[in-house]
Amino acid sequence: MADTQVAIVTGGSRGIGRAVAERLARNGVAVVVNYFGSVEAANEVSTAALEAGGQAMAVRANVTDPAQVTALFDEAHARFGGIDIVVASAGVLRTARIAEASEEDYTEVLDVNVRGTFNTLREAARRVRDNGRIITFSSTTLALNAPGYGIYNATKAAAEGFTRVLAKELGPRGITVNCIAPGPVETDLLMAGKSRADVNRLAALAPANRIGQPADVADAVSLIVSRDGAWINGQVLRVNGGAA
Ligand SMILES: NC(=O)c1ccc[n+]([C@@H]2O[C@H](COP(=O)([O-])OP(=O)(O)OC[C@H]3O[C@@H](n4cnc5c(N)ncnc54)[C@H](OP(=O)(O)O)[C@@H]3O)[C@@H](O)[C@H]2O)c1
């Protein structure tokens, strides 16, 4: 690995991606905070990292557009000289029972979660330096099979599929590719439209009876991307406090 590692975190402006970007910056990694709509939030993350003596920049890119993803990697390379870690956290959730799901539900969720992850992984596969680290995101929802999660779960199955194959493709170069499948985590994605009772029900899935925090997931990312994570490869790791 290079002396100073360089990470690109897609969806680094909010939620889990933000916590990952903040954690990696604290670990001394130079961080490219990707955002799409949340420019202020992304700038907050990079400014805080710079003020703490780290290296960071915020870069706008819609992960559904391959040209913008290429430009994101170009900017990271131009600024920091290479890329060692890619965390593909950008994602969306829309729930609808399959009988009621719309074309828009299907298109948006597939576009961001599958095409966006694919665009990010393809660029990462071409450009991450030897001994690098790539992380995708699935979800514990894939184990729970709750009604309404059909489209979302299909996208997370795709993320797991990409991960296992890419791990085999890049393993000879010492690059690991793993997938994190969080349980319920307190972010905008999870909390939107949920009542207190809904949240309590989700909290009760974990033996500790609480919702996960973005930092819980960032801790797991921190381990996987460290030298200590070198032998963890091609895995789907449920980070959910034992929920499933
Ligand atoms: N929260 C949970 O309970 C949970 C559980 C399991 C898995 N996950 C997975 O974890 C990942 C992060 O979720 P989260 O809860 O942190 O979500 P979140 O708080 O809603 O944040 C989503 C992030 O994705 C970015 N994003 C969305 N569309 C994008 C696009 N087209 N291009 C670039 N960035 C885009 C957003 O950027 P802007 O705001 O800048 O547009 C934002 O930074 C997702 O893959 C999600 O499926 C979450």
CSV table of C-alpha atoms and ligand atoms in Angstrom, one decimal:
chain,number,residue,atom,x,y,z
A,1,MET,CA,0.0,0.0,0.0
A,2,ALA,CA,1.1,3.6,-0.6
A,3,ASP,CA,2.3,5.6,2.4
A,4,THR,CA,-0.8,7.8,2.4
A,5,GLN,CA,-3.8,5.9,1.2
A,6,VAL,CA,-6.4,7.6,-1.0
A,7,ALA,CA,-10.1,6.7,-0.8
A,8,ILE,CA,-13.1,7.6,-2.8
A,9,VAL,CA,-16.4,7.3,-0.9
A,10,THR,CA,-19.5,7.5,-3.1
A,11,GLY,CA,-22.5,8.9,-1.2
A,12,GLY,CA,-20.0,10.4,1.2
A,13,SER,CA,-22.2,13.4,1.9
A,14,ARG,CA,-24.7,11.7,4.1
A,15,GLY,CA,-25.5,8.7,6.3
A,16,ILE,CA,-23.1,5.7,6.3
A,17,GLY,CA,-20.9,7.1,3.5
A,18,ARG,CA,-20.4,10.3,5.5
A,19,ALA,CA,-19.4,8.3,8.6
A,20,VAL,CA,-17.0,6.2,6.5
A,21,ALA,CA,-15.4,9.4,5.0
A,22,GLU,CA,-15.0,11.0,8.4
A,23,ARG,CA,-13.5,7.8,9.9
A,24,LEU,CA,-11.1,7.2,7.0
A,25,ALA,CA,-10.0,10.9,7.3
A,26,ARG,CA,-9.3,10.4,11.0
A,27,ASN,CA,-7.3,7.3,10.1
A,28,GLY,CA,-5.0,9.5,8.0
A,29,VAL,CA,-6.5,8.5,4.6
A,30,ALA,CA,-6.9,11.2,1.9
A,31,VAL,CA,-10.6,11.2,1.2
A,32,VAL,CA,-12.6,12.1,-1.8
A,33,VAL,CA,-16.1,12.8,-0.6
A,34,ASN,CA,-18.5,12.1,-3.5
A,35,TYR,CA,-21.9,13.6,-3.4
A,36,PHE,CA,-24.8,14.2,-5.9
A,37,GLY,CA,-27.3,16.7,-4.4
A,38,SER,CA,-25.9,17.5,-1.0
A,39,VAL,CA,-23.1,19.9,-1.8
A,40,GLU,CA,-23.1,21.6,1.6
A,41,ALA,CA,-23.0,18.4,3.5
A,42,ALA,CA,-20.1,17.1,1.4
A,43,ASN,CA,-18.2,20.3,1.9
A,44,GLU,CA,-18.7,20.1,5.6
A,45,VAL,CA,-17.1,16.6,5.6
A,46,SER,CA,-14.1,17.7,3.6
A,47,THR,CA,-13.7,21.0,5.4
A,48,ALA,CA,-13.7,19.2,8.8
A,49,ALA,CA,-11.1,16.8,7.6
A,50,LEU,CA,-8.9,19.6,6.3
A,51,GLU,CA,-9.2,21.5,9.6
A,52,ALA,CA,-8.2,18.4,11.5
A,53,GLY,CA,-5.0,18.3,9.4
A,54,GLY,CA,-6.1,15.7,6.9
A,55,GLN,CA,-6.5,15.7,3.2
A,56,ALA,CA,-9.9,15.7,1.6
A,57,MET,CA,-12.0,17.1,-1.2
A,58,ALA,CA,-15.7,17.0,-2.2
A,59,VAL,CA,-16.5,16.0,-5.8
A,60,ARG,CA,-19.9,15.9,-7.4
A,61,ALA,CA,-20.8,12.9,-9.5
A,62,ASN,CA,-24.0,11.1,-10.3
A,63,VAL,CA,-23.0,7.5,-10.0
A,64,THR,CA,-25.6,6.5,-12.6
A,65,ASP,CA,-23.6,8.3,-15.3
A,66,PRO,CA,-20.4,6.5,-16.3
A,67,ALA,CA,-18.7,9.6,-17.6
A,68,GLN,CA,-19.2,11.4,-14.2
A,69,VAL,CA,-17.8,8.4,-12.4
A,70,THR,CA,-14.8,8.4,-14.6
A,71,ALA,CA,-14.4,12.2,-14.0
A,72,LEU,CA,-14.6,11.5,-10.2
A,73,PHE,CA,-11.8,9.0,-10.4
A,74,ASP,CA,-9.8,11.4,-12.7
A,75,GLU,CA,-10.1,14.2,-10.1
A,76,ALA,CA,-9.1,11.9,-7.3
A,77,HIS,CA,-6.1,10.7,-9.3
A,78,ALA,CA,-5.1,14.2,-10.3
A,79,ARG,CA,-5.2,15.6,-6.8
A,80,PHE,CA,-3.8,12.7,-4.8
A,81,GLY,CA,-1.8,10.7,-7.3
A,82,GLY,CA,-3.7,7.3,-7.1
A,83,ILE,CA,-6.6,5.5,-5.6
A,84,ASP,CA,-6.3,2.7,-2.9
A,85,ILE,CA,-9.8,2.4,-1.4
A,86,VAL,CA,-13.2,2.7,-3.0
A,87,VAL,CA,-16.3,2.5,-0.9
A,88,ALA,CA,-19.5,2.4,-3.0
A,89,SER,CA,-22.0,3.6,-0.5
A,90,ALA,CA,-24.3,5.7,-2.7
A,91,GLY,CA,-27.7,4.1,-2.7
A,92,VAL,CA,-31.5,4.7,-2.5
A,93,LEU,CA,-34.4,2.9,-1.0
A,94,ARG,CA,-38.0,2.9,-2.2
A,95,THR,CA,-40.4,0.4,-0.8
A,96,ALA,CA,-43.5,-0.9,-2.5
A,97,ARG,CA,-45.0,-4.3,-2.7
A,98,ILE,CA,-44.3,-5.9,-6.1
A,99,ALA,CA,-47.9,-5.7,-7.1
A,100,GLU,CA,-48.0,-2.0,-6.5
A,101,ALA,CA,-44.4,-1.0,-7.6
A,102,SER,CA,-44.2,1.6,-10.4
A,103,GLU,CA,-41.8,1.8,-13.3
A,104,GLU,CA,-40.3,4.8,-11.6
A,105,ASP,CA,-39.6,2.8,-8.4
A,106,TYR,CA,-37.9,0.1,-10.5
A,107,THR,CA,-35.9,2.5,-12.6
A,108,GLU,CA,-34.6,4.7,-9.8
A,109,VAL,CA,-33.6,2.0,-7.5
A,110,LEU,CA,-32.0,-0.2,-10.2
A,111,ASP,CA,-30.2,2.8,-11.7
A,112,VAL,CA,-28.6,4.1,-8.5
A,113,ASN,CA,-28.0,0.8,-6.7
A,114,VAL,CA,-27.1,-1.5,-9.6
A,115,ARG,CA,-25.9,0.7,-12.4
A,116,GLY,CA,-24.3,3.2,-10.0
A,117,THR,CA,-22.5,0.4,-8.1
A,118,PHE,CA,-21.4,-1.2,-11.4
A,119,ASN,CA,-20.1,2.1,-12.8
A,120,THR,CA,-18.1,2.6,-9.6
A,121,LEU,CA,-16.8,-1.0,-9.5
A,122,ARG,CA,-15.7,-0.9,-13.2
A,123,GLU,CA,-13.7,2.3,-12.6
A,124,ALA,CA,-12.3,0.9,-9.4
A,125,ALA,CA,-11.3,-2.3,-11.1
A,126,ARG,CA,-9.4,-0.4,-13.7
A,127,ARG,CA,-7.7,2.1,-11.3
A,128,VAL,CA,-7.3,1.0,-7.7
A,129,ARG,CA,-3.6,0.4,-7.0
A,130,ASP,CA,-2.3,-3.1,-6.0
A,131,ASN,CA,-3.2,-4.2,-2.5
A,132,GLY,CA,-6.2,-1.8,-2.5
A,133,ARG,CA,-9.6,-2.2,-1.0
A,134,ILE,CA,-13.1,-2.1,-2.5
A,135,ILE,CA,-16.3,-2.2,-0.5
A,136,THR,CA,-19.9,-2.4,-1.7
A,137,PHE,CA,-23.1,-2.3,0.2
A,138,SER,CA,-25.8,-4.9,0.5
A,139,SER,CA,-28.3,-5.0,3.3
A,140,THR,CA,-29.6,-7.3,6.0
A,141,THR,CA,-33.0,-6.8,4.3
A,142,LEU,CA,-31.8,-9.5,2.0
A,143,ALA,CA,-32.0,-11.9,4.9
A,144,LEU,CA,-35.3,-10.6,6.3
A,145,ASN,CA,-37.4,-10.7,3.0
A,146,ALA,CA,-39.9,-8.2,4.4
A,147,PRO,CA,-42.8,-7.3,2.1
A,148,GLY,CA,-42.1,-4.1,0.1
A,149,TYR,CA,-38.4,-4.8,-0.3
A,150,GLY,CA,-38.5,-6.7,-3.5
A,151,ILE,CA,-36.9,-4.2,-5.9
A,152,TYR,CA,-34.4,-3.0,-3.2
A,153,ASN,CA,-33.4,-6.6,-2.3
A,154,ALA,CA,-32.9,-7.4,-6.0
A,155,THR,CA,-30.4,-4.5,-6.2
A,156,LYS,CA,-28.6,-5.7,-3.1
A,157,ALA,CA,-28.3,-9.2,-4.5
A,158,ALA,CA,-26.7,-7.7,-7.5
A,159,ALA,CA,-24.1,-5.9,-5.2
A,160,GLU,CA,-23.3,-9.2,-3.6
A,161,GLY,CA,-22.9,-10.8,-7.0
A,162,PHE,CA,-20.6,-8.1,-8.3
A,163,THR,CA,-18.5,-8.3,-5.1
A,164,ARG,CA,-17.8,-12.1,-5.2
A,165,VAL,CA,-16.8,-12.1,-8.8
A,166,LEU,CA,-14.7,-8.9,-8.6
A,167,ALA,CA,-12.9,-10.4,-5.6
A,168,LYS,CA,-11.7,-13.3,-7.8
A,169,GLU,CA,-10.8,-10.9,-10.6
A,170,LEU,CA,-8.7,-8.6,-8.5
A,171,GLY,CA,-7.4,-11.0,-5.9
A,172,PRO,CA,-4.2,-11.7,-7.8
A,173,ARG,CA,-3.2,-8.1,-7.3
A,174,GLY,CA,-3.7,-8.2,-3.6
A,175,ILE,CA,-6.9,-6.1,-3.9
A,176,THR,CA,-9.8,-7.2,-1.6
A,177,VAL,CA,-13.4,-6.7,-2.6
A,178,ASN,CA,-16.0,-7.1,0.2
A,179,CYS,CA,-19.6,-6.3,0.7
A,180,ILE,CA,-21.1,-4.9,3.9
A,181,ALA,CA,-24.8,-5.7,4.6
A,182,PRO,CA,-25.9,-3.4,7.5
A,183,GLY,CA,-29.0,-3.9,9.5
A,184,PRO,CA,-31.2,-0.9,10.2
A,185,VAL,CA,-28.9,2.2,10.6
A,186,GLU,CA,-30.1,5.6,11.6
A,187,THR,CA,-29.8,7.6,8.4
A,188,ASP,CA,-32.2,9.5,6.2
A,189,LEU,CA,-32.6,6.4,4.0
A,190,LEU,CA,-34.0,4.4,6.9
A,191,MET,CA,-35.8,7.0,8.9
A,192,ALA,CA,-37.8,8.6,6.0
A,193,GLY,CA,-41.5,8.0,6.6
A,194,LYS,CA,-41.1,5.7,9.7
A,195,SER,CA,-43.1,6.2,12.9
A,196,ARG,CA,-41.5,5.8,16.3
A,197,ALA,CA,-43.3,2.3,16.5
A,198,ASP,CA,-41.6,1.3,13.2
A,199,VAL,CA,-38.2,2.3,14.5
A,200,ASN,CA,-38.8,0.5,17.8
A,201,ARG,CA,-39.7,-2.6,15.9
A,202,LEU,CA,-36.5,-2.4,13.8
A,203,ALA,CA,-34.4,-1.7,16.9
A,204,ALA,CA,-35.8,-4.9,18.5
A,205,LEU,CA,-34.3,-7.0,15.7
A,206,ALA,CA,-30.9,-6.6,17.3
A,207,PRO,CA,-30.3,-8.3,20.7
A,208,ALA,CA,-29.0,-5.0,22.0
A,209,ASN,CA,-32.4,-3.5,21.1
A,210,ARG,CA,-31.1,-0.5,19.3
A,211,ILE,CA,-30.8,0.9,15.7
A,212,GLY,CA,-27.3,0.9,14.3
A,213,GLN,CA,-25.4,4.1,14.0
A,214,PRO,CA,-23.4,5.1,10.9
A,215,ALA,CA,-20.3,5.0,13.0
A,216,ASP,CA,-20.9,1.3,13.8
A,217,VAL,CA,-20.6,0.6,10.0
A,218,ALA,CA,-17.7,2.9,9.6
A,219,ASP,CA,-15.8,0.9,12.2
A,220,ALA,CA,-16.3,-2.3,10.2
A,221,VAL,CA,-15.1,-0.5,7.0
A,222,SER,CA,-12.1,0.8,8.9
A,223,LEU,CA,-11.1,-2.8,9.8
A,224,ILE,CA,-11.6,-4.2,6.3
A,225,VAL,CA,-9.6,-1.5,4.6
A,226,SER,CA,-6.7,-1.7,7.1
A,227,ARG,CA,-3.7,-4.0,6.8
A,228,ASP,CA,-5.4,-6.3,9.3
A,229,GLY,CA,-8.2,-6.8,6.8
A,230,ALA,CA,-5.9,-8.2,4.1
A,231,TRP,CA,-7.2,-11.8,4.3
A,232,ILE,CA,-10.9,-10.8,4.4
A,233,ASN,CA,-11.9,-11.1,0.7
A,234,GLY,CA,-15.0,-11.9,-1.3
A,235,GLN,CA,-17.2,-11.8,1.8
A,236,VAL,CA,-20.6,-10.4,2.6
A,237,LEU,CA,-20.3,-9.1,6.2
A,238,ARG,CA,-23.5,-8.4,8.0
A,239,VAL,CA,-22.9,-5.5,10.4
A,240,ASN,CA,-26.1,-5.5,12.3
A,241,GLY,CA,-25.5,-6.3,16.0
A,242,GLY,CA,-26.8,-9.8,15.5
A,243,ALA,CA,-30.2,-8.9,13.9
A,244,ALA,CA,-30.1,-11.7,11.4
B,1,LIG,N1,-29.5,3.0,6.5
B,1,LIG,C1,-29.7,1.7,6.5
B,1,LIG,O1,-30.5,1.2,7.4
B,1,LIG,C2,-29.0,0.8,5.5
B,1,LIG,C3,-29.1,-0.6,5.8
B,1,LIG,C4,-28.5,-1.5,4.9
B,1,LIG,C5,-27.9,-1.0,3.8
B,1,LIG,N2,-27.8,0.4,3.6
B,1,LIG,C6,-27.1,0.8,2.4
B,1,LIG,O2,-26.0,1.7,2.8
B,1,LIG,C7,-25.8,2.6,1.8
B,1,LIG,C8,-25.8,4.0,2.3
B,1,LIG,O3,-27.2,4.2,2.8
B,1,LIG,P1,-27.5,5.4,3.8
B,1,LIG,O4,-28.5,4.9,4.8
B,1,LIG,O5,-26.3,6.1,4.3
B,1,LIG,O6,-28.3,6.4,2.9
B,1,LIG,P2,-28.5,8.0,3.0
B,1,LIG,O7,-28.3,8.5,4.3
B,1,LIG,O8,-29.9,8.2,2.3
B,1,LIG,O9,-27.4,8.6,2.0
B,1,LIG,C9,-27.4,8.2,0.7
B,1,LIG,C10,-26.2,8.8,0.0
B,1,LIG,O10,-26.1,8.3,-1.4
B,1,LIG,C11,-25.9,9.4,-2.2
B,1,LIG,N3,-26.5,9.2,-3.5
B,1,LIG,C12,-27.8,8.9,-3.8
B,1,LIG,N4,-28.0,8.9,-5.1
B,1,LIG,C13,-26.8,9.2,-5.7
B,1,LIG,C14,-26.3,9.3,-7.0
B,1,LIG,N5,-27.2,9.1,-8.1
B,1,LIG,N6,-25.0,9.6,-7.2
B,1,LIG,C15,-24.2,9.8,-6.2
B,1,LIG,N7,-24.6,9.7,-4.9
B,1,LIG,C16,-25.9,9.4,-4.7
B,1,LIG,C17,-26.5,10.6,-1.5
B,1,LIG,O11,-25.8,11.8,-1.9
B,1,LIG,P3,-26.5,13.2,-2.0
B,1,LIG,O12,-27.3,13.4,-0.8
B,1,LIG,O13,-25.3,14.1,-2.2
B,1,LIG,O14,-27.4,13.2,-3.3
B,1,LIG,C18,-26.1,10.3,0.0
B,1,LIG,O15,-24.8,10.7,0.3
B,1,LIG,C19,-26.8,2.4,0.7
B,1,LIG,O16,-26.2,1.6,-0.3
B,1,LIG,C20,-27.9,1.6,1.4
B,1,LIG,O17,-28.7,0.8,0.5
B,1,LIG,C21,-28.4,1.3,4.4
